[in-house]
Tab-separated table of C-alpha atoms in Angstrom:
chain	number	residue	atom	x	y	z
A	1365	MET	CA	99.178	83.751	114.388
A	1366	THR	CA	99.380	80.173	115.717
A	1367	THR	CA	101.468	77.431	113.884
A	1368	ALA	CA	99.787	76.671	110.703
A	1369	PRO	CA	98.310	73.102	110.311
A	1370	PHE	CA	98.494	71.416	106.948
A	1371	THR	CA	94.878	71.297	105.531
A	1372	LEU	CA	93.375	69.499	102.661
A	1373	ALA	CA	90.722	70.971	100.536
A	1374	LEU	CA	88.582	69.532	97.743
A	1375	GLU	CA	87.134	71.524	94.847
A	1376	LEU	CA	83.598	70.485	93.947
A	1377	ASP	CA	83.087	72.054	90.765
A	1378	GLY	CA	80.287	70.562	88.528
A	1379	ALA	CA	81.466	67.169	87.257
A	1380	GLY	CA	84.998	67.890	87.889
A	1381	ALA	CA	87.952	70.266	86.984
A	1382	HIS	CA	88.517	68.851	83.442
A	1383	PRO	CA	86.327	70.671	80.954
A	1384	THR	CA	84.858	67.406	79.590
A	1385	ALA	CA	84.311	65.781	83.035
A	1386	TRP	CA	80.691	65.869	82.503
A	1387	ARG	CA	80.970	63.237	79.627
A	1388	PHE	CA	82.427	60.857	82.206
A	1389	ALA	CA	80.426	61.541	85.316
A	1390	ALA	CA	78.214	59.058	86.872
A	1391	HIS	CA	75.249	61.258	86.649
A	1392	SER	CA	73.303	63.302	83.878
A	1393	PRO	CA	74.427	67.109	83.685
A	1394	ALA	CA	71.075	68.104	85.042
A	1395	GLU	CA	71.742	66.236	88.216
A	1396	ALA	CA	74.912	68.248	88.633
A	1397	LEU	CA	72.482	71.282	89.234
A	1398	THR	CA	70.661	69.816	92.189
A	1399	PRO	CA	71.517	70.837	95.821
A	1400	ARG	CA	70.912	67.378	97.197
A	1401	ARG	CA	73.900	65.814	95.037
A	1402	LEU	CA	76.175	68.739	96.194
A	1403	ALA	CA	75.203	68.100	99.822
A	1404	ASP	CA	75.946	64.318	99.260
A	1405	LYS	CA	79.385	65.264	97.776
A	1406	VAL	CA	80.210	67.505	100.754
A	1407	ARG	CA	79.162	65.010	103.272
A	1408	SER	CA	81.351	62.443	101.473
A	1409	ALA	CA	84.308	64.766	101.528
A	1410	GLU	CA	83.606	65.368	105.297
A	1411	ARG	CA	83.501	61.683	106.063
A	1412	ALA	CA	86.799	61.222	104.017
A	1413	GLY	CA	88.545	63.862	106.233
A	1414	PHE	CA	88.875	66.936	104.081
A	1415	HIS	CA	89.133	70.090	106.054
A	1416	TYR	CA	87.184	72.152	103.763
A	1417	VAL	CA	85.553	72.224	100.320
A	1418	THR	CA	85.524	74.927	97.636
A	1419	LEU	CA	82.355	75.400	95.518
A	1420	SER	CA	82.721	77.182	92.228
A	1421	ASP	CA	80.348	79.461	90.454
A	1422	ASN	CA	79.850	80.721	86.834
A	1423	THR	CA	78.634	84.229	85.883
A	1424	ALA	CA	78.362	83.499	82.312
A	1425	ALA	CA	75.238	81.977	80.503
A	1426	PRO	CA	75.808	78.233	79.621
A	1427	GLU	CA	75.408	78.933	75.975
A	1428	ALA	CA	78.157	81.516	76.099
A	1429	ALA	CA	80.405	79.378	78.323
A	1430	GLY	CA	79.951	75.791	77.221
A	1431	PRO	CA	77.706	72.954	77.498
A	1432	SER	CA	78.591	71.983	81.128
A	1433	ALA	CA	79.054	75.515	82.430
A	1434	ALA	CA	75.631	75.845	84.349
A	1435	ARG	CA	76.129	76.384	88.096
A	1436	LEU	CA	73.759	77.153	90.849
A	1437	ASP	CA	74.744	80.030	93.213
A	1438	SER	CA	77.718	78.933	95.188
A	1439	VAL	CA	76.993	80.805	98.364
A	1440	LEU	CA	73.398	79.359	98.438
A	1441	LEU	CA	74.674	75.891	97.779
A	1442	ALA	CA	77.145	76.222	100.791
A	1443	ALA	CA	74.313	77.472	102.917
A	1444	PHE	CA	72.237	74.394	101.938
A	1445	ALA	CA	75.147	72.111	102.920
A	1446	GLY	CA	75.951	73.960	106.227
A	1447	PRO	CA	73.270	72.455	108.586
A	1448	LEU	CA	73.797	69.055	107.003
A	1449	THR	CA	77.630	68.899	107.985
A	1450	SER	CA	79.412	69.290	111.266
A	1451	THR	CA	83.287	69.550	110.684
A	1452	ILE	CA	83.951	70.589	107.078
A	1453	GLY	CA	84.645	74.143	105.963
A	1454	LEU	CA	82.473	75.632	103.264
A	1455	VAL	CA	84.250	78.132	100.972
A	1456	PRO	CA	82.087	79.328	97.958
A	1457	VAL	CA	83.868	81.063	95.000
A	1458	ALA	CA	82.073	84.302	94.748
A	1459	SER	CA	82.728	87.146	92.245
A	1460	ALA	CA	84.001	90.445	93.784
A	1461	VAL	CA	83.031	92.277	90.585
A	1462	TRP	CA	79.509	91.284	89.779
A	1463	ALA	CA	77.940	91.029	93.324
A	1464	GLU	CA	76.663	93.808	95.374
A	1465	PRO	CA	79.153	94.223	98.294
A	1466	PHE	CA	76.357	94.712	100.794
A	1467	HIS	CA	74.410	91.599	99.805
A	1468	LEU	CA	77.545	89.453	99.393
A	1469	SER	CA	78.880	90.350	102.788
A	1470	GLY	CA	75.492	89.443	104.397
A	1471	GLN	CA	75.278	86.244	102.560
A	1472	ILE	CA	78.771	84.983	103.685
A	1473	SER	CA	78.012	86.114	107.271
A	1474	SER	CA	74.704	84.116	107.145
A	1475	LEU	CA	76.741	81.187	105.867
A	1476	ASP	CA	78.922	81.474	108.947
A	1477	HIS	CA	75.985	81.381	111.246
A	1478	ALA	CA	74.169	78.530	109.529
A	1479	SER	CA	77.591	76.387	109.510
A	1480	ALA	CA	78.427	77.222	113.136
A	1481	GLY	CA	81.674	79.202	111.942
A	1482	ARG	CA	82.828	77.085	109.018
A	1483	ALA	CA	82.398	79.564	106.308
A	1484	GLY	CA	84.975	81.271	103.991
A	1485	TRP	CA	85.103	83.162	100.842
A	1486	LEU	CA	87.273	82.387	97.751
A	1487	ILE	CA	87.547	85.663	95.847
A	1488	ASP	CA	86.923	85.505	92.083
A	1489	GLY	CA	88.540	88.581	90.890
A	1490	THR	CA	88.278	87.850	87.102
A	1491	THR	CA	85.948	88.959	84.481
A	1492	SER	CA	85.131	87.629	80.935
A	1493	PRO	CA	83.304	89.065	77.867
A	1494	ALA	CA	80.627	86.319	78.329
A	1495	ALA	CA	79.987	87.246	81.963
A	1496	SER	CA	79.828	90.946	81.148
A	1497	ALA	CA	77.260	90.306	78.265
A	1498	THR	CA	75.264	88.028	80.455
A	1499	LEU	CA	74.963	90.584	83.327
A	1500	GLY	CA	74.851	93.638	81.102
A	1501	ARG	CA	77.664	95.255	82.787
A	1502	GLU	CA	80.777	97.031	81.598
A	1503	GLU	CA	83.871	94.645	81.619
A	1504	LEU	CA	86.693	95.871	83.704
A	1505	THR	CA	90.215	94.992	83.109
A	1506	GLY	CA	93.768	95.735	84.474
A	1507	ASP	CA	94.013	98.296	87.298
A	1508	GLU	CA	90.319	99.059	87.304
A	1509	LEU	CA	89.429	95.334	87.811
A	1510	LEU	CA	91.989	95.125	90.694
A	1511	ALA	CA	90.659	98.321	92.271
A	1512	GLU	CA	87.075	97.222	92.124
A	1513	THR	CA	87.993	93.863	93.730
A	1514	ASN	CA	89.821	95.599	96.506
A	1515	ASP	CA	87.051	97.912	97.095
A	1516	VAL	CA	84.489	95.186	97.298
A	1517	VAL	CA	86.509	93.040	99.712
A	1518	THR	CA	87.343	96.136	101.895
A	1519	ALA	CA	83.621	97.008	102.084
A	1520	ALA	CA	82.567	93.429	102.952
A	1521	THR	CA	85.150	93.115	105.648
A	1522	GLN	CA	83.958	96.516	107.246
A	1523	LEU	CA	80.405	95.384	107.124
A	1524	TRP	CA	81.331	92.160	109.114
A	1525	ASP	CA	82.800	94.482	111.790
A	1526	SER	CA	79.764	96.914	111.691
A	1527	TRP	CA	78.274	94.814	114.452
A	1528	GLU	CA	80.314	94.452	117.639
A	1529	ASP	CA	80.483	90.921	118.970
A	1530	ASP	CA	78.086	91.830	122.014
A	1531	ALA	CA	75.720	93.969	120.084
A	1532	VAL	CA	73.009	91.462	120.390
A	1533	ILE	CA	71.311	91.396	123.835
A	1534	ILE	CA	68.049	89.483	123.755
A	1535	ASP	CA	66.837	90.393	127.072
A	1536	ILE	CA	63.115	89.615	126.933
A	1537	ASP	CA	62.268	91.125	130.365
A	1538	SER	CA	63.645	94.629	129.463
A	1539	GLY	CA	62.465	94.227	125.850
A	1540	ARG	CA	66.049	95.035	124.763
A	1541	PHE	CA	67.516	92.900	121.927
A	1542	LEU	CA	70.223	95.162	120.376
A	1543	ASP	CA	72.625	97.653	121.819
A	1544	ASN	CA	72.502	100.204	119.008
A	1545	GLN	CA	75.753	101.826	120.318
A	1546	ARG	CA	77.532	98.789	119.143
A	1547	LEU	CA	76.288	98.998	115.573
A	1548	HIS	CA	78.387	101.231	113.222
A	1549	ALA	CA	77.721	102.653	109.805
A	1550	ILE	CA	80.869	101.957	107.736
A	1551	ASN	CA	80.221	104.948	105.167
A	1552	PHE	CA	82.406	103.317	102.496
A	1553	ALA	CA	82.664	105.002	99.166
A	1554	SER	CA	84.548	104.035	95.947
A	1555	GLU	CA	84.483	105.150	92.539
A	1556	ARG	CA	81.612	102.857	91.444
A	1557	PHE	CA	79.578	102.232	94.664
A	1558	THR	CA	78.903	103.407	98.255
A	1559	VAL	CA	77.881	101.386	101.219
A	1560	ARG	CA	76.498	103.198	104.264
A	1561	GLY	CA	75.867	100.361	106.650
A	1562	PRO	CA	75.681	98.808	109.084
A	1563	SER	CA	75.083	95.284	107.975
A	1564	ILE	CA	71.594	93.775	108.587
A	1565	THR	CA	73.386	90.570	109.736
A	1566	PRO	CA	75.130	90.206	113.117
A	1567	ARG	CA	78.917	89.817	113.076
A	1568	PRO	CA	79.961	86.363	111.841
A	1569	LEU	CA	80.769	83.800	114.461
A	1570	GLN	CA	84.361	83.817	113.320
A	1571	GLY	CA	84.479	87.599	113.403
A	1572	ARG	CA	85.484	87.628	109.811
A	1573	PRO	CA	85.367	84.462	107.749
A	1574	PRO	CA	88.763	83.676	106.228
A	1575	VAL	CA	89.153	85.439	102.818
A	1576	PHE	CA	91.120	83.372	100.157
A	1577	GLY	CA	92.506	84.911	97.020
A	1578	ARG	CA	95.230	84.822	94.282
A	1579	ILE	CA	98.040	87.341	94.253
A	1580	GLY	CA	97.346	89.536	91.409
A	1581	GLU	CA	93.657	89.339	91.464
A	1582	VAL	CA	93.411	91.118	94.931
A	1583	ASP	CA	95.705	93.093	97.308
A	1584	PRO	CA	97.649	90.530	99.501
A	1585	SER	CA	96.803	92.614	102.516
A	1586	LEU	CA	93.052	91.919	102.151
A	1587	ILE	CA	93.267	88.136	102.087
A	1588	ASP	CA	94.007	85.443	104.923
A	1589	VAL	CA	94.947	82.578	102.511
A	1590	ALA	CA	96.696	82.827	99.154
A	1591	LEU	CA	96.019	80.251	96.586
A	1592	VAL	CA	99.251	79.486	94.337
A	1593	ARG	CA	99.741	77.628	91.094
A	1594	GLY	CA	102.894	76.498	89.441
A	1595	ASP	CA	103.822	73.812	86.808
A	1596	SER	CA	106.267	72.120	89.444
A	1597	VAL	CA	106.908	71.832	93.167
A	1598	GLU	CA	109.758	74.386	92.678
A	1599	ALA	CA	107.413	76.858	90.860
A	1600	ILE	CA	104.748	76.586	93.725
A	1601	ALA	CA	107.503	76.901	96.524
A	1602	GLU	CA	108.726	80.355	94.651
A	1603	ALA	CA	105.043	81.427	94.473
A	1604	ALA	CA	104.626	80.604	98.151
A	1605	ALA	CA	107.608	82.526	99.208
A	1606	ARG	CA	106.525	85.562	97.339
A	1607	ALA	CA	103.028	85.361	98.897
A	1608	ARG	CA	104.634	85.154	102.348
A	1609	GLU	CA	106.943	88.105	101.545
A	1610	LEU	CA	103.767	90.067	100.890
A	1611	GLY	CA	102.416	89.307	104.290
A	1612	VAL	CA	99.959	86.599	103.541
A	1613	GLY	CA	99.607	84.321	106.547
A	1614	ARG	CA	98.612	81.118	104.825
A	1615	VAL	CA	99.506	79.664	101.431
A	1616	ILE	CA	97.557	76.922	99.685
A	1617	ALA	CA	98.837	75.025	96.484
A	1618	GLU	CA	96.430	74.066	93.864
A	1619	VAL	CA	96.854	70.655	92.367
A	1620	GLU	CA	94.915	68.928	89.511
A	1621	VAL	CA	94.665	65.135	89.632
A	1622	VAL	CA	94.041	62.313	87.224
A	1623	LEU	CA	94.361	58.932	88.900
A	1624	ASP	CA	94.360	55.367	88.162
A	1625	ALA	CA	90.976	54.193	88.647
A	1626	ARG	CA	88.453	51.367	87.973
A	1627	GLY	CA	90.870	49.159	86.136
A	1628	GLU	CA	92.102	52.039	83.852
A	1629	THR	CA	95.288	53.986	83.860
A	1630	ALA	CA	95.409	57.602	84.590
A	1631	ALA	CA	97.159	58.187	81.248
A	1632	SER	CA	94.380	56.459	79.315
A	1633	ARG	CA	91.640	58.305	81.149
A	1634	LEU	CA	93.417	61.624	80.426
A	1635	ALA	CA	93.731	60.686	76.782
A	1636	ALA	CA	89.981	60.186	76.547
A	1637	LEU	CA	89.258	63.414	78.449
A	1638	ASP	CA	91.639	65.349	76.317
A	1639	ALA	CA	90.213	63.787	72.998
A	1640	ALA	CA	86.628	64.906	74.048
A	1641	ALA	CA	87.813	68.428	74.802
A	1642	LEU	CA	89.541	68.607	71.375
A	1643	ALA	CA	86.244	67.395	69.975
A	1644	ASP	CA	84.375	70.047	71.890
A	1645	GLY	CA	86.919	72.822	71.038
A	1646	VAL	CA	87.746	73.723	74.586
A	1647	PRO	CA	91.255	74.056	76.313
A	1648	ALA	CA	92.093	70.801	78.314
A	1649	HIS	CA	94.570	72.145	80.689
A	1650	ARG	CA	96.001	75.302	82.180
A	1651	PRO	CA	99.720	75.366	81.368
A	1652	ASP	CA	100.731	76.948	84.549
A	1653	SER	CA	98.975	74.253	86.821
A	1654	LEU	CA	100.518	71.296	88.592
A	1655	ARG	CA	98.897	68.069	87.683
A	1656	VAL	CA	99.393	64.533	88.817
A	1657	VAL	CA	98.635	61.888	86.289
A	1658	GLY	CA	99.354	58.556	87.948
A	1659	ASP	CA	98.414	56.440	90.860
A	1660	SER	CA	97.562	57.507	94.489
A	1661	ALA	CA	101.154	56.988	95.733
A	1662	GLU	CA	102.396	59.507	93.415
A	1663	LEU	CA	99.952	62.096	94.533
A	1664	VAL	CA	100.863	61.213	98.226
A	1665	GLU	CA	104.443	61.692	97.420
A	1666	LEU	CA	103.745	65.140	95.727
A	1667	ILE	CA	101.755	66.314	98.730
A	1668	ALA	CA	104.527	65.165	101.015
A	1669	GLN	CA	106.894	67.388	99.134
A	1670	LEU	CA	104.621	70.481	98.911
A	1671	GLN	CA	104.247	70.244	102.702
A	1672	ARG	CA	107.653	71.776	103.012
A	1673	ALA	CA	106.692	74.864	101.066
A	1674	VAL	CA	102.917	75.419	101.681
A	1675	ASP	CA	100.303	75.147	104.400
A	1676	GLY	CA	97.968	72.899	102.421
A	1677	VAL	CA	96.612	71.729	99.085
A	1678	ARG	CA	93.439	72.402	97.150
A	1679	ILE	CA	92.851	69.237	94.986
A	1680	LEU	CA	90.901	69.782	91.806
A	1681	PRO	CA	89.884	66.010	90.705
A	1682	ALA	CA	89.510	65.678	86.921
A	1683	VAL	CA	86.262	63.754	87.211
A	1684	LEU	CA	84.754	64.086	90.595
A	1685	ASP	CA	82.731	60.866	90.415
A	1686	VAL	CA	85.931	58.793	89.638
A	1687	ASP	CA	88.989	60.728	91.142
A	1688	GLY	CA	86.998	61.822	94.152
A	1689	ASP	CA	86.471	58.168	95.077
A	1690	GLU	CA	90.214	57.287	94.674
A	1691	LEU	CA	90.990	60.410	97.005
A	1692	GLU	CA	88.713	59.171	99.620
A	1693	ARG	CA	89.645	55.483	99.381
A	1694	LEU	CA	93.414	55.667	99.035
A	1695	VAL	CA	94.914	59.215	99.207
A	1696	LEU	CA	93.472	60.666	102.557
A	1697	PRO	CA	93.986	57.470	104.567
A	1698	GLU	CA	97.672	57.324	103.481
A	1699	LEU	CA	98.097	61.110	104.405
A	1700	ARG	CA	96.664	60.216	107.894
A	1701	ARG	CA	98.898	57.258	108.337
A	1702	LEU	CA	102.027	59.323	107.323
A	1703	GLU	CA	100.799	62.251	109.700
A	1704	ILE	CA	100.919	64.804	106.982
A	1705	ALA	CA	97.526	66.156	107.777
A	1706	ALA	CA	95.715	65.737	111.000
A	1707	ALA	CA	91.979	64.751	111.150
A	1708	PRO	CA	89.525	67.654	111.350
A	1709	THR	CA	88.356	68.809	114.795
A	1710	PHE	CA	84.764	68.617	115.735
A	1711	GLY	CA	83.511	72.170	116.848
A	1712	ALA	CA	86.541	74.041	115.347
A	1713	THR	CA	85.866	77.074	113.104
A	1714	LEU	CA	87.458	77.346	109.854
A	1715	ARG	CA	89.778	80.003	111.052
A	1716	GLU	CA	90.771	77.534	113.783
A	1717	THR	CA	91.245	74.870	111.344
A	1718	LEU	CA	93.643	77.107	109.420
A	1719	GLY	CA	95.556	78.189	112.412
A	1720	LEU	CA	94.202	81.777	112.038
A	1721	GLU	CA	93.366	83.832	115.023
A	1722	ARG	CA	90.073	85.526	115.482
A	1723	PRO	CA	90.219	89.103	114.438
A	1724	ALA	CA	89.433	91.979	116.637
A	1725	ASN	CA	86.526	94.388	115.534
A	1726	VAL	CA	88.101	97.528	114.229
A	1727	PHE	CA	85.084	99.502	115.651
A	1728	ALA	CA	85.502	98.026	119.077
A	1729	THR	CA	89.188	98.617	119.003
A	1730	ALA	CA	88.663	102.187	117.995
A	1731	ALA	CA	86.098	102.839	120.734
A	1732	THR	CA	88.431	101.284	123.366
A	1733	THR	CA	91.352	103.463	122.046
A	1734	HIS	CA	89.385	106.681	122.519
A	1735	ALA	CA	87.599	105.663	125.761
């Protein structure tokens, strides 16, 4: 592994991370479901200097999950934004439980090609009664849920390797376009599914797009980047240390933000958001999450402290239209000035941005070993 750079990620989830953000957004709830608005937000984050964005999804029906819960497919949204951007990484949140591994692997691989190597995958290893009812599937919990998630990630990763890097020939004169000796059936079998392979999509440009996940939702050996939470800097540092002990190469802290904005204090903004949440009967805040409620200088100071313990932060703005503007206008320029995070590099893959090496193809390695 190379030395890890410090990276900045922005979560683009509907109107924002707060459950009542949609009531304070600068657009109608219906506009949140348009690919064009999402692409505009991704491009804005790219201009601001974020290294990558995460795009959330929701497998539950809106009537079951709340009035602002409707989402378009996160992988398709990322693919739409891919050709419209040039430096920013695109990391959709995709379920490892409800998706078919063969199709999901191909989607992420296609995203990597469409974005010139800027794709990632944030594993959603959770379920809910609402999602189970919507999809008509058995809800898994505990060890069964963890095993299913691990199996899906393993199958997807093997499918990425089922094409060797030089399997595509495209020799028009000879009429040869593929070297079928460099395509491999993975023959993966778990308790609930089988995948015979190979993939229908060539190996991703990054070899394997970086896989993000949370300890407890997926085996640490299957992820490149661990996302950690905590209600304080010290708690996040402890969680990061545990992740590193388990062998995860990169650790990213999740931070919710409510900032002073547009002549209104962060505290008063949060009070209005929480009052709306109380009226809607929805929880306003995860008790184990670190949240900054204040001005941009406080957030910059917090990130400076976190830099000593983690390899980056994933910022979850309470209201994207409001807090996102403050992040772009005040926070990122100050982080650049303090040299806490370098500007993204044009032409870099997401793995390179994260300081991760390109993985060798397991089938090619096996072939060389037995040659």
